[in-house]
Amino acid sequence: MKPLRLAIAALLCAAAPLSAQAEGKDPYVPETDPLVVRKLEQWQDWKFGFMMHWGAYSQWGIVESWSICSEDVDWCGPSKSNEHTKRYANDYVGYVKAYEQLPTTFNPVKFDPERWAEVAKDAGTKYVVFTTKHHDGFAMFDTQQSDYKITAASVPFHSNPRANVTKEVFDAFRAQGFGIGAYFSKPDWHSDDYWSPRWATPNRHTNYDTRKHPDIWKRFVDYTHAQIGEITSQYGPIDILWLDGGWVRARDTMDDTAHGIAGVPWTQDIDMPGLAALARKNQPGLIVVDRAVGGRYENYRTPEQKIPDEPLPYPWETCMTLGDSWSYVPNDNYKSARSVVQMLVDVVAKGGNYLLNVGPDGNGELPAEAVERLHQIGRWMRVNGEAIYASRAVAPYRDGKFRYTRLKDGTVYAIYLPDETESKLPKTLRIPGPAPAAGAQVTLLGNDAALRWHRDGEATVVEVPAALRNSAAGAYAWAFRLPGAAAAQ
Ligand code: GLC
C-alpha cells in the first residue's frame, strides 16, 4: 500500500487516454548471431501464434494492469465498472488497494494448461506467448525476487500442485510441439524501485528521476535481470523473450508525447545488452523482442492490433485480440473465425506472423465462445495450412481479393478472400500474377481435382467446376495452388 502515491494519483486521474503502443522509430537492426538468425527463420515458418494474458486481474474481468495507472482515466470512473469494481467508482485509492489484494483471492482451480494447448493446437497455432508478469508486477511464476507472485503463501492457489503456472503452461505447450514465448513487462508497478512510495505516480513511468536516484534505479535493473535470469534458466527451453513496456529504454530524453506525457526527461536504461546476454547465455539462440524500442534487441517488430498496408522489410508479427480485450472480460465481443482467417492470410501474404490473443478467465478456463471460434479457425487451417506455414511473401503480395504466398519449392498460393455475402466461388476466376509452370496441376486446396487453366495476359484463368464452387472448407478464404509460379529457393 502506498498512500501518498494513491492519493495524488487520484487527483491526477485526468491524463491522456491509453493509446496503442507506437512502433519503434529506430531502424531495424538485423541480427548477426547465427543461432538467433536460424531461430528467426524457424519462427517465421510457424506463422500463427497463440497469446494469453492471464493474471489475478482476470478474476474481475477487467483490463490487465492498466486500471492502477493514473493515465487510464476510464478505469477510474464508473463507465467501465462491473459488479466487482463499481463499489470503488468514487474511491480510486480504495480501488487500487483492492486491486493489489486480488492475488489473495486468486484460486483458478480450473487451470488446465493441457486443455489450453489442445485448443490452441486444434486452431493451428504453433507457438505460445504467455504473460509471465504484466505491468502490475504480479509474477505468474515462482520468482525469488518478490513475494507478489502466484506461489506466495497469501495466494490460495499456492498450495495447488500446479501453482507455478508459467512452468505448467510452458511444459504443457512444449509437450504438444509449440514454440515457447515468455511475455515479460519491463515496467513493474508493484516494485518500490519503479513506483517508489516516496512520490506520487502520475503516469506509467518511474515516478523519480533515474539520474538523481541512480541507486533506486540500479536496484530495479538488478531485480529485473534476476527475474529474467529465473525465467530463462528454470522453465525449460524458451524461443522468444517478448518484452513489453517499450517506454523502459535507454534514451537521453523520453519523448512520450504519444501517451500525452510531456517531459519525462530521464532515461530508463534497463541495460539491454546485459539483459540479452544473460538470457542468451541460458537460452542460446533466443529471439529477443524489446518491443517498440528499435535497435539490436528487437529481433522482430510487433504492430499491435493492426496490419501494415505493405510488406515490411524485416521480421514482424501482428499481435491482435480475438475479443476486444487482451485479458478476460465477460461477454467480450469476439471476432468471427472468418475475419481472423482473412487477417491471418493478409498478414502472411505480407510476410508477417499473426499472434492471436485470448484471455482465460479467473477460474482458469478459456471462454466457450473463444474456443468455438478457435475450432472454426482450425477447420480452415487443416485444409489450407499448406498455403500458410513455412511460406514467405511473394510479389504481387495482394491484388484485389487475392493474397499470395510462396513455398521454398516455388509453389505459389493465390488465396481468394470472398466478401461476407459471397458463399460460392465464381465459375471462372482470373488470378492476376505469377504463372504456374507449363503443364502444372492447378488445384483448390481441399480437393485433388486438377483444374482447367490457361494464361491470359498477366493472369491465370481458372475454371472452377460446380462441385467445388461452394466447398465448405474454403468458405472463409479459398486457396489455389499454383506449382512452379515462383523460382524455387
Ligand atoms: C497493449 C496493452 C498491454 C498489452 C499489450 C499486448 O500494449 O496496453 O496491456 O499487454 O498491448 O500487446
Short mmCIF file of C-alpha atoms and ligand atoms in Angstrom, two decimals:
data_model
loop_
_atom_site.label_atom_id
_atom_site.label_comp_id
_atom_site.label_asym_id
_atom_site.label_seq_id
_atom_site.Cartn_x
_atom_site.Cartn_y
_atom_site.Cartn_z
CA MET A 1 0.00 0.00 0.00
CA LYS A 2 1.33 3.38 -0.99
CA PRO A 3 -1.00 6.02 0.49
CA LEU A 4 0.74 9.15 -0.74
CA ARG A 5 1.10 7.73 -4.19
CA LEU A 6 -2.55 6.71 -4.27
CA ALA A 7 -3.88 10.00 -3.01
CA ILE A 8 -2.01 12.07 -5.51
CA ALA A 9 -2.66 9.62 -8.30
CA ALA A 10 -6.36 10.07 -7.67
CA LEU A 11 -6.02 13.81 -8.18
CA LEU A 12 -4.13 13.25 -11.36
CA CYS A 13 -6.74 10.97 -12.77
CA ALA A 14 -7.25 13.08 -15.85
CA ALA A 15 -4.29 12.24 -18.01
CA ALA A 16 -4.39 11.15 -21.62
CA PRO A 17 -6.31 8.08 -22.69
CA LEU A 18 -4.38 4.91 -23.22
CA SER A 19 -3.21 4.70 -26.77
CA ALA A 20 -1.70 1.81 -28.67
CA GLN A 21 2.00 1.47 -28.35
CA ALA A 22 3.62 3.00 -31.38
CA GLU A 23 6.05 1.04 -33.45
CA GLY A 24 9.66 1.88 -32.74
CA LYS A 25 11.04 4.85 -34.58
CA ASP A 26 14.56 3.49 -34.58
CA PRO A 27 15.66 1.48 -37.57
CA TYR A 28 15.51 -2.29 -37.52
CA VAL A 29 18.94 -3.74 -36.83
CA PRO A 30 19.43 -7.16 -38.43
CA GLU A 31 20.60 -9.89 -36.08
CA THR A 32 24.09 -11.32 -36.57
CA ASP A 33 24.14 -14.20 -34.06
CA PRO A 34 23.71 -17.24 -36.36
CA LEU A 35 21.68 -19.14 -33.76
CA VAL A 36 19.22 -16.28 -33.45
CA VAL A 37 19.08 -15.88 -37.22
CA ARG A 38 18.21 -19.56 -37.52
CA LYS A 39 15.56 -19.34 -34.82
CA LEU A 40 14.02 -16.32 -36.53
CA GLU A 41 13.69 -18.35 -39.75
CA GLN A 42 12.05 -21.16 -37.81
CA TRP A 43 9.73 -18.71 -36.07
CA GLN A 44 8.73 -17.27 -39.45
CA ASP A 45 7.76 -20.78 -40.51
CA TRP A 46 5.34 -21.02 -37.56
CA LYS A 47 3.30 -18.07 -38.80
CA PHE A 48 0.43 -18.38 -36.36
CA GLY A 49 0.83 -17.97 -32.60
CA PHE A 50 -1.39 -18.05 -29.53
CA MET A 51 -1.11 -15.38 -26.87
CA MET A 52 -2.64 -15.37 -23.42
CA HIS A 53 -2.97 -12.56 -20.91
CA TRP A 54 -3.72 -14.11 -17.57
CA GLY A 55 -3.28 -12.80 -14.06
CA ALA A 56 -5.05 -12.00 -10.80
CA TYR A 57 -6.92 -9.24 -12.70
CA SER A 58 -8.75 -11.97 -14.66
CA GLN A 59 -10.95 -12.52 -11.59
CA TRP A 60 -12.58 -9.14 -12.00
CA GLY A 61 -12.89 -9.36 -15.76
CA ILE A 62 -11.16 -6.01 -16.25
CA VAL A 63 -8.29 -4.69 -18.32
CA GLU A 64 -4.88 -6.13 -17.40
CA SER A 65 -2.91 -3.84 -15.06
CA TRP A 66 -3.87 -0.52 -16.60
CA SER A 67 -6.61 0.38 -14.15
CA ILE A 68 -3.99 1.12 -11.48
CA CYS A 69 -2.13 3.57 -13.70
CA SER A 70 -3.41 7.12 -13.31
CA GLU A 71 -3.13 7.67 -17.03
CA ASP A 72 -6.01 5.38 -17.71
CA VAL A 73 -8.83 7.64 -16.64
CA ASP A 74 -11.57 5.37 -17.95
CA TRP A 75 -10.89 2.74 -15.36
CA CYS A 76 -11.09 5.23 -12.52
CA GLY A 77 -14.67 6.12 -13.30
CA PRO A 78 -17.87 4.17 -13.41
CA SER A 79 -18.08 3.88 -17.21
CA LYS A 80 -16.38 0.51 -17.40
CA SER A 81 -17.15 -0.78 -13.95
CA ASN A 82 -18.73 -4.13 -13.35
CA GLU A 83 -20.10 -5.85 -10.29
CA HIS A 84 -16.59 -6.24 -8.85
CA THR A 85 -15.35 -2.75 -9.40
CA LYS A 86 -18.38 -0.50 -9.08
CA ARG A 87 -18.14 -0.09 -5.33
CA TYR A 88 -14.90 1.79 -5.95
CA ALA A 89 -16.34 4.12 -8.55
CA ASN A 90 -15.74 7.15 -6.35
CA ASP A 91 -12.79 5.79 -4.47
CA TYR A 92 -9.71 5.37 -6.62
CA VAL A 93 -7.46 4.89 -3.62
CA GLY A 94 -9.69 2.11 -2.36
CA TYR A 95 -9.81 0.67 -5.84
CA VAL A 96 -6.07 0.37 -6.19
CA LYS A 97 -5.75 -1.13 -2.72
CA ALA A 98 -8.34 -3.74 -3.61
CA TYR A 99 -6.63 -4.43 -6.95
CA GLU A 100 -3.35 -5.05 -5.19
CA GLN A 101 -5.12 -7.55 -2.93
CA LEU A 102 -6.52 -9.54 -5.88
CA PRO A 103 -3.89 -12.28 -5.50
CA THR A 104 -5.27 -13.12 -2.05
CA THR A 105 -8.44 -14.46 -3.65
CA PHE A 106 -6.86 -15.93 -6.77
CA ASN A 107 -7.63 -19.64 -6.89
CA PRO A 108 -8.07 -20.74 -10.52
CA VAL A 109 -8.96 -24.34 -9.77
CA LYS A 110 -10.00 -24.99 -13.36
CA PHE A 111 -6.46 -24.27 -14.56
CA ASP A 112 -5.78 -26.92 -17.19
CA PRO A 113 -2.89 -25.94 -19.45
CA GLU A 114 -3.10 -29.22 -21.41
CA ARG A 115 -6.59 -28.19 -22.41
CA TRP A 116 -5.37 -24.72 -23.45
CA ALA A 117 -2.63 -26.30 -25.53
CA GLU A 118 -5.09 -28.70 -27.11
CA VAL A 119 -7.43 -25.87 -28.13
CA ALA A 120 -4.54 -23.75 -29.41
CA LYS A 121 -3.18 -26.70 -31.36
CA ASP A 122 -6.53 -27.50 -32.86
CA ALA A 123 -6.73 -23.88 -34.07
CA GLY A 124 -3.46 -24.41 -35.91
CA THR A 125 -1.25 -22.12 -33.82
CA LYS A 126 2.38 -23.20 -33.49
CA TYR A 127 3.76 -21.11 -30.64
CA VAL A 128 2.52 -19.58 -27.43
CA VAL A 129 3.30 -16.25 -25.77
CA PHE A 130 2.25 -16.18 -22.12
CA THR A 131 2.23 -13.28 -19.64
CA THR A 132 4.78 -14.31 -17.02
CA LYS A 133 4.48 -10.83 -15.49
CA HIS A 134 2.39 -7.89 -16.62
CA HIS A 135 2.84 -4.21 -15.71
CA ASP A 136 1.10 -4.70 -12.35
CA GLY A 137 4.13 -6.71 -11.30
CA PHE A 138 2.33 -9.87 -10.21
CA ALA A 139 4.58 -12.77 -11.18
CA MET A 140 2.84 -15.79 -12.64
CA PHE A 141 5.99 -17.75 -11.83
CA ASP A 142 7.84 -18.70 -8.69
CA THR A 143 10.20 -15.74 -8.52
CA GLN A 144 12.56 -15.41 -5.58
CA GLN A 145 12.80 -11.65 -6.12
CA SER A 146 9.39 -10.69 -4.79
CA ASP A 147 6.52 -12.03 -2.79
CA TYR A 148 3.98 -10.61 -5.22
CA LYS A 149 3.65 -13.91 -7.02
CA ILE A 150 1.35 -16.79 -7.71
CA THR A 151 3.28 -19.10 -5.36
CA ALA A 152 3.17 -16.75 -2.34
CA ALA A 153 1.59 -18.14 0.83
CA SER A 154 -1.08 -15.41 0.68
CA VAL A 155 -2.37 -16.70 -2.68
CA PRO A 156 -4.89 -19.53 -2.22
CA PHE A 157 -3.63 -21.26 -5.36
CA HIS A 158 -0.12 -21.59 -3.91
CA SER A 159 -0.93 -24.96 -2.39
CA ASN A 160 -2.09 -26.34 -5.73
CA PRO A 161 0.48 -28.74 -7.22
CA ARG A 162 0.35 -26.68 -10.41
CA ALA A 163 0.87 -23.34 -8.68
CA ASN A 164 3.97 -22.44 -10.66
CA VAL A 165 1.72 -21.50 -13.54
CA THR A 166 4.35 -20.38 -16.04
CA LYS A 167 6.15 -23.69 -15.71
CA GLU A 168 2.93 -25.63 -16.19
CA VAL A 169 1.92 -23.58 -19.23
CA PHE A 170 5.32 -23.86 -20.89
CA ASP A 171 5.57 -27.60 -20.18
CA ALA A 172 2.06 -28.31 -21.46
CA PHE A 173 2.52 -26.37 -24.69
CA ARG A 174 6.03 -27.69 -25.27
CA ALA A 175 4.72 -31.23 -24.89
CA GLN A 176 2.40 -30.55 -27.81
CA GLY A 177 5.20 -29.23 -30.00
CA PHE A 178 4.70 -25.50 -29.51
CA GLY A 179 7.40 -22.86 -29.62
CA ILE A 180 7.56 -21.05 -26.29
CA GLY A 181 7.39 -17.29 -25.77
CA ALA A 182 7.67 -15.51 -22.43
CA TYR A 183 5.85 -12.19 -22.28
CA PHE A 184 7.54 -10.09 -19.59
CA SER A 185 6.76 -6.48 -18.70
CA LYS A 186 9.85 -4.39 -18.07
CA PRO A 187 7.95 -1.79 -16.01
CA ASP A 188 6.73 -3.16 -12.68
CA TRP A 189 4.16 -1.02 -10.90
CA HIS A 190 4.36 -3.08 -7.75
CA SER A 191 8.06 -2.59 -7.25
CA ASP A 192 9.01 0.17 -4.81
CA ASP A 193 12.02 0.74 -7.04
CA TYR A 194 9.84 1.51 -10.06
CA TRP A 195 6.95 3.33 -8.43
CA SER A 196 8.60 4.50 -5.25
CA PRO A 197 6.34 5.03 -2.22
CA ARG A 198 8.14 8.34 -1.69
CA TRP A 199 6.36 10.14 -4.52
CA ALA A 200 3.12 10.22 -6.48
CA THR A 201 2.71 8.08 -9.57
CA PRO A 202 1.32 10.38 -12.26
CA ASN A 203 1.87 8.04 -15.18
CA ARG A 204 3.35 4.77 -16.47
CA HIS A 205 6.96 5.87 -16.00
CA THR A 206 9.23 5.64 -12.97
CA ASN A 207 8.00 8.28 -10.53
CA TYR A 208 11.51 9.53 -9.89
CA ASP A 209 14.33 10.87 -11.99
CA THR A 210 16.69 7.96 -12.56
CA ARG A 211 19.60 10.42 -12.95
CA LYS A 212 19.00 11.82 -9.48
CA HIS A 213 18.39 8.42 -7.89
CA PRO A 214 20.72 6.01 -9.64
CA ASP A 215 20.73 3.80 -6.55
CA ILE A 216 16.99 3.13 -6.75
CA TRP A 217 17.16 2.56 -10.48
CA LYS A 218 20.12 0.20 -10.10
CA ARG A 219 18.13 -1.92 -7.66
CA PHE A 220 15.33 -2.08 -10.19
CA VAL A 221 17.67 -3.09 -13.00
CA ASP A 222 19.22 -5.82 -10.84
CA TYR A 223 15.78 -7.09 -9.84
CA THR A 224 14.62 -7.23 -13.46
CA HIS A 225 17.76 -9.05 -14.56
CA ALA A 226 17.35 -11.52 -11.71
CA GLN A 227 13.78 -12.29 -12.80
CA ILE A 228 14.82 -12.70 -16.43
CA GLY A 229 17.58 -14.98 -15.18
CA GLU A 230 14.99 -17.12 -13.40
CA ILE A 231 12.64 -17.34 -16.36
CA THR A 232 15.40 -18.26 -18.76
CA SER A 233 17.03 -20.85 -16.50
CA GLN A 234 14.23 -22.61 -14.65
CA TYR A 235 11.44 -23.03 -17.17
CA GLY A 236 12.91 -25.22 -19.88
CA PRO A 237 13.74 -24.24 -23.45
CA ILE A 238 12.32 -20.86 -24.47
CA ASP A 239 12.27 -19.48 -28.01
CA ILE A 240 11.10 -15.90 -27.55
CA LEU A 241 11.53 -13.30 -24.84
CA TRP A 242 8.71 -10.87 -25.58
CA LEU A 243 9.49 -7.73 -23.57
CA ASP A 244 6.63 -5.28 -23.21
CA GLY A 245 6.64 -1.72 -21.88
CA GLY A 246 8.67 -0.01 -24.57
CA TRP A 247 8.92 3.16 -22.52
CA VAL A 248 11.54 1.45 -20.40
CA ARG A 249 14.53 2.09 -22.61
CA ALA A 250 17.83 3.88 -22.84
CA ARG A 251 17.15 7.37 -24.12
CA ASP A 252 18.58 10.69 -23.12
CA THR A 253 15.22 12.29 -23.45
CA MET A 254 12.00 10.39 -23.24
CA ASP A 255 9.64 11.73 -25.83
CA ASP A 256 6.37 10.30 -24.65
CA THR A 257 4.00 12.77 -26.20
CA ALA A 258 2.43 9.72 -27.89
CA HIS A 259 0.93 8.97 -24.48
CA GLY A 260 0.13 12.57 -23.71
CA ILE A 261 3.07 12.76 -21.34
CA ALA A 262 5.38 15.63 -21.93
CA GLY A 263 8.68 15.95 -20.20
CA VAL A 264 9.89 12.74 -18.67
CA PRO A 265 13.46 13.78 -19.24
CA TRP A 266 15.15 10.78 -17.68
CA THR A 267 16.28 7.57 -19.26
CA GLN A 268 15.08 4.15 -18.05
CA ASP A 269 18.11 2.23 -19.18
CA ILE A 270 17.44 -1.37 -18.21
CA ASP A 271 20.83 -2.46 -19.63
CA MET A 272 19.54 -4.41 -22.59
CA PRO A 273 22.99 -5.61 -23.66
CA GLY A 274 23.46 -7.21 -20.24
CA LEU A 275 19.90 -8.49 -20.08
CA ALA A 276 20.04 -10.08 -23.53
CA ALA A 277 23.47 -11.60 -22.84
CA LEU A 278 22.19 -13.17 -19.63
CA ALA A 279 19.06 -14.50 -21.30
CA ARG A 280 21.02 -15.93 -24.24
CA LYS A 281 23.64 -17.48 -22.00
CA ASN A 282 20.77 -19.50 -20.56
CA GLN A 283 18.94 -19.89 -23.87
CA PRO A 284 21.31 -19.80 -26.84
CA GLY A 285 19.60 -18.50 -29.97
CA LEU A 286 16.77 -16.87 -28.01
CA ILE A 287 14.73 -14.34 -30.01
CA VAL A 288 14.59 -11.10 -28.02
CA VAL A 289 11.76 -8.70 -28.76
CA ASP A 290 12.35 -5.41 -26.98
CA ARG A 291 9.04 -4.13 -28.28
CA ALA A 292 8.73 -0.70 -29.82
CA VAL A 293 12.27 0.23 -28.86
CA GLY A 294 14.16 -0.50 -32.06
CA GLY A 295 17.82 -1.37 -32.23
CA ARG A 296 19.70 -4.60 -31.68
CA TYR A 297 17.34 -6.18 -29.19
CA GLU A 298 14.15 -6.03 -31.15
CA ASN A 299 14.62 -9.08 -33.37
CA TYR A 300 11.18 -8.63 -34.80
CA ARG A 301 8.68 -5.81 -34.82
CA THR A 302 5.21 -6.13 -33.30
CA PRO A 303 2.48 -3.95 -34.81
CA GLU A 304 -0.32 -4.07 -32.27
CA GLN A 305 -3.96 -4.58 -33.22
CA LYS A 306 -3.17 -3.60 -36.78
CA ILE A 307 -1.88 -4.97 -40.05
CA PRO A 308 0.57 -2.92 -42.07
CA ASP A 309 -0.60 -1.89 -45.55
CA GLU A 310 2.50 -3.25 -47.25
CA PRO A 311 5.05 -5.99 -46.60
CA LEU A 312 7.71 -4.84 -44.14
CA PRO A 313 11.41 -5.32 -44.87
CA TYR A 314 12.15 -7.14 -41.60
CA PRO A 315 10.59 -9.92 -39.50
CA TRP A 316 7.36 -8.84 -37.87
CA GLU A 317 4.30 -10.09 -36.04
CA THR A 318 0.88 -8.53 -35.65
CA CYS A 319 -0.47 -9.20 -32.18
CA MET A 320 -4.24 -9.00 -32.00
CA THR A 321 -7.03 -9.81 -29.61
CA LEU A 322 -9.73 -12.31 -30.55
CA GLY A 323 -12.15 -10.23 -28.47
CA ASP A 324 -11.77 -6.53 -27.76
CA SER A 325 -9.62 -7.03 -24.69
CA TRP A 326 -6.24 -8.70 -24.02
CA SER A 327 -7.43 -10.04 -20.68
CA TYR A 328 -10.65 -11.85 -19.95
CA VAL A 329 -13.76 -9.69 -19.79
CA PRO A 330 -17.18 -11.28 -19.59
CA ASN A 331 -19.15 -11.28 -22.86
CA ASP A 332 -16.28 -9.95 -24.89
CA ASN A 333 -17.01 -9.12 -28.48
CA TYR A 334 -15.20 -11.91 -30.35
CA LYS A 335 -14.18 -11.55 -33.97
CA SER A 336 -15.60 -14.10 -36.36
CA ALA A 337 -13.43 -17.03 -37.45
CA ARG A 338 -13.86 -15.74 -40.96
CA SER A 339 -12.34 -12.36 -40.22
CA VAL A 340 -9.49 -13.93 -38.21
CA VAL A 341 -8.67 -16.28 -41.11
CA GLN A 342 -8.76 -13.42 -43.60
CA MET A 343 -6.49 -11.31 -41.42
CA LEU A 344 -4.09 -14.20 -40.95
CA VAL A 345 -3.91 -14.62 -44.73
CA ASP A 346 -3.38 -10.90 -45.21
CA VAL A 347 -0.58 -10.83 -42.61
CA VAL A 348 1.16 -13.89 -44.01
CA ALA A 349 0.94 -12.56 -47.58
CA LYS A 350 2.84 -9.51 -46.33
CA GLY A 351 5.50 -11.71 -44.77
CA GLY A 352 4.37 -11.41 -41.15
CA ASN A 353 3.30 -13.68 -38.31
CA TYR A 354 -0.07 -13.41 -36.60
CA LEU A 355 -0.28 -13.70 -32.81
CA LEU A 356 -3.86 -14.17 -31.69
CA ASN A 357 -4.70 -13.42 -28.06
CA VAL A 358 -7.34 -14.97 -25.81
CA GLY A 359 -7.64 -14.28 -22.07
CA PRO A 360 -8.53 -17.21 -19.79
CA ASP A 361 -10.99 -16.33 -17.01
CA GLY A 362 -10.38 -16.10 -13.29
CA ASN A 363 -11.09 -19.81 -12.80
CA GLY A 364 -8.58 -20.76 -15.47
CA GLU A 365 -10.92 -21.52 -18.35
CA LEU A 366 -10.88 -20.23 -21.89
CA PRO A 367 -14.24 -18.61 -22.66
CA ALA A 368 -16.50 -21.06 -24.52
CA GLU A 369 -17.21 -18.63 -27.33
CA ALA A 370 -13.49 -18.10 -27.93
CA VAL A 371 -12.95 -21.86 -28.02
CA GLU A 372 -15.70 -22.21 -30.59
CA ARG A 373 -14.04 -19.58 -32.79
CA LEU A 374 -10.68 -21.30 -32.43
CA HIS A 375 -12.17 -24.62 -33.54
CA GLN A 376 -13.66 -22.96 -36.61
CA ILE A 377 -10.31 -21.41 -37.46
CA GLY A 378 -8.74 -24.85 -37.02
CA ARG A 379 -11.09 -26.41 -39.53
CA TRP A 380 -9.90 -23.93 -42.14
CA MET A 381 -6.27 -24.38 -41.19
CA ARG A 382 -6.37 -28.15 -41.55
CA VAL A 383 -7.39 -27.80 -45.19
CA ASN A 384 -5.41 -24.70 -46.09
CA GLY A 385 -2.41 -24.69 -43.74
CA GLU A 386 -0.01 -25.65 -46.53
CA ALA A 387 -0.53 -22.17 -48.01
CA ILE A 388 0.36 -20.59 -44.66
CA TYR A 389 3.05 -22.49 -42.73
CA ALA A 390 6.66 -22.05 -43.85
CA SER A 391 5.53 -19.69 -46.58
CA ARG A 392 7.14 -16.37 -47.47
CA ALA A 393 5.88 -13.24 -49.13
CA VAL A 394 5.88 -13.11 -52.91
CA ALA A 395 5.03 -10.31 -55.32
CA PRO A 396 2.43 -9.05 -56.00
CA TYR A 397 1.53 -9.85 -52.33
CA ARG A 398 -2.05 -8.79 -52.94
CA ASP A 399 -4.22 -7.88 -55.86
CA GLY A 400 -7.91 -7.17 -55.36
CA LYS A 401 -9.38 -10.06 -53.37
CA PHE A 402 -6.26 -12.21 -53.82
CA ARG A 403 -3.35 -12.65 -51.45
CA TYR A 404 -0.21 -14.58 -52.41
CA THR A 405 2.23 -16.77 -50.53
CA ARG A 406 5.05 -18.99 -51.75
CA LEU A 407 6.90 -22.02 -50.54
CA LYS A 408 10.61 -22.65 -50.93
CA ASP A 409 9.94 -25.19 -53.70
CA GLY A 410 8.45 -22.46 -55.92
CA THR A 411 4.78 -23.24 -55.34
CA VAL A 412 2.67 -20.10 -55.13
CA TYR A 413 -0.71 -19.96 -53.44
CA ALA A 414 -3.26 -17.44 -54.56
CA ILE A 415 -5.78 -17.09 -51.75
CA TYR A 416 -9.13 -15.59 -52.59
CA LEU A 417 -10.84 -13.62 -49.79
CA PRO A 418 -14.55 -13.58 -50.51
CA ASP A 419 -16.89 -10.87 -49.28
CA GLU A 420 -19.23 -11.80 -46.49
CA THR A 421 -22.11 -12.29 -48.90
CA GLU A 422 -20.12 -14.42 -51.33
CA SER A 423 -20.72 -18.04 -50.41
CA LYS A 424 -19.71 -19.54 -53.75
CA LEU A 425 -16.68 -19.26 -55.95
CA PRO A 426 -17.33 -17.85 -59.41
CA LYS A 427 -17.28 -20.30 -62.31
CA THR A 428 -14.26 -18.67 -63.87
CA LEU A 429 -11.67 -16.95 -61.82
CA ARG A 430 -8.97 -14.61 -63.08
CA ILE A 431 -5.95 -14.84 -60.86
CA PRO A 432 -3.60 -11.98 -61.62
CA GLY A 433 0.11 -12.50 -61.05
CA PRO A 434 2.74 -15.20 -61.43
CA ALA A 435 2.21 -18.00 -63.96
CA PRO A 436 2.20 -21.65 -62.90
CA ALA A 437 4.84 -23.80 -64.61
CA ALA A 438 3.75 -25.07 -68.03
CA GLY A 439 1.52 -28.12 -67.64
CA ALA A 440 1.32 -27.71 -63.84
CA GLN A 441 -1.66 -29.13 -61.97
CA VAL A 442 -3.51 -26.18 -60.50
CA THR A 443 -5.73 -27.23 -57.61
CA LEU A 444 -8.00 -25.77 -54.98
CA LEU A 445 -6.83 -26.81 -51.51
CA GLY A 446 -9.14 -29.39 -50.02
CA ASN A 447 -9.59 -31.19 -53.32
CA ASP A 448 -7.21 -33.06 -55.59
CA ALA A 449 -9.02 -32.37 -58.86
CA ALA A 450 -6.77 -30.68 -61.42
CA LEU A 451 -8.47 -27.50 -62.58
CA ARG A 452 -8.51 -26.37 -66.20
CA TRP A 453 -6.48 -23.23 -66.58
CA HIS A 454 -4.83 -21.03 -69.14
CA ARG A 455 -2.91 -17.79 -69.13
CA ASP A 456 -4.48 -14.64 -70.38
CA GLY A 457 -2.06 -11.75 -70.38
CA GLU A 458 -0.81 -11.28 -66.83
CA ALA A 459 -3.41 -13.55 -65.27
CA THR A 460 -4.13 -17.25 -64.83
CA VAL A 461 -7.72 -18.03 -65.75
CA VAL A 462 -9.05 -20.98 -63.75
CA GLU A 463 -12.31 -22.83 -64.28
CA VAL A 464 -13.94 -23.97 -61.07
CA PRO A 465 -16.23 -26.99 -61.51
CA ALA A 466 -19.67 -26.76 -59.93
CA ALA A 467 -18.81 -29.34 -57.27
CA LEU A 468 -16.01 -27.19 -55.92
CA ARG A 469 -17.67 -23.83 -56.08
CA ASN A 470 -19.23 -23.92 -52.67
CA SER A 471 -16.62 -26.02 -50.94
CA ALA A 472 -17.39 -25.53 -47.26
CA ALA A 473 -13.74 -25.93 -46.34
CA GLY A 474 -12.88 -22.79 -48.26
CA ALA A 475 -15.74 -20.60 -47.14
CA TYR A 476 -13.57 -18.07 -45.24
CA ALA A 477 -10.88 -17.99 -47.94
CA TRP A 478 -10.14 -20.22 -50.94
CA ALA A 479 -6.55 -21.18 -51.67
CA PHE A 480 -5.36 -22.09 -55.16
CA ARG A 481 -2.11 -23.99 -55.55
CA LEU A 482 -0.02 -22.77 -58.47
CA PRO A 483 3.01 -25.07 -58.76
CA GLY A 484 6.18 -23.56 -60.06
CA ALA A 485 4.87 -20.00 -60.16
CA ALA A 486 7.89 -18.68 -58.25
CA ALA A 487 11.55 -19.55 -58.66
CA ALA A 488 12.45 -22.28 -56.16
CA GLN A 489 14.67 -21.02 -53.32
C1 GLC B 1 -1.04 -3.14 -25.13
C2 GLC B 1 -1.67 -3.17 -23.78
C3 GLC B 1 -0.95 -4.13 -22.88
C4 GLC B 1 -0.84 -5.48 -23.55
C5 GLC B 1 -0.17 -5.34 -24.88
C6 GLC B 1 -0.09 -6.65 -25.63
O1 GLC B 1 0.20 -2.52 -25.12
O2 GLC B 1 -1.65 -1.89 -23.24
O3 GLC B 1 -1.61 -4.24 -21.67
O4 GLC B 1 -0.12 -6.35 -22.75
O5 GLC B 1 -0.90 -4.43 -25.65
O6 GLC B 1 0.43 -6.45 -26.90
#
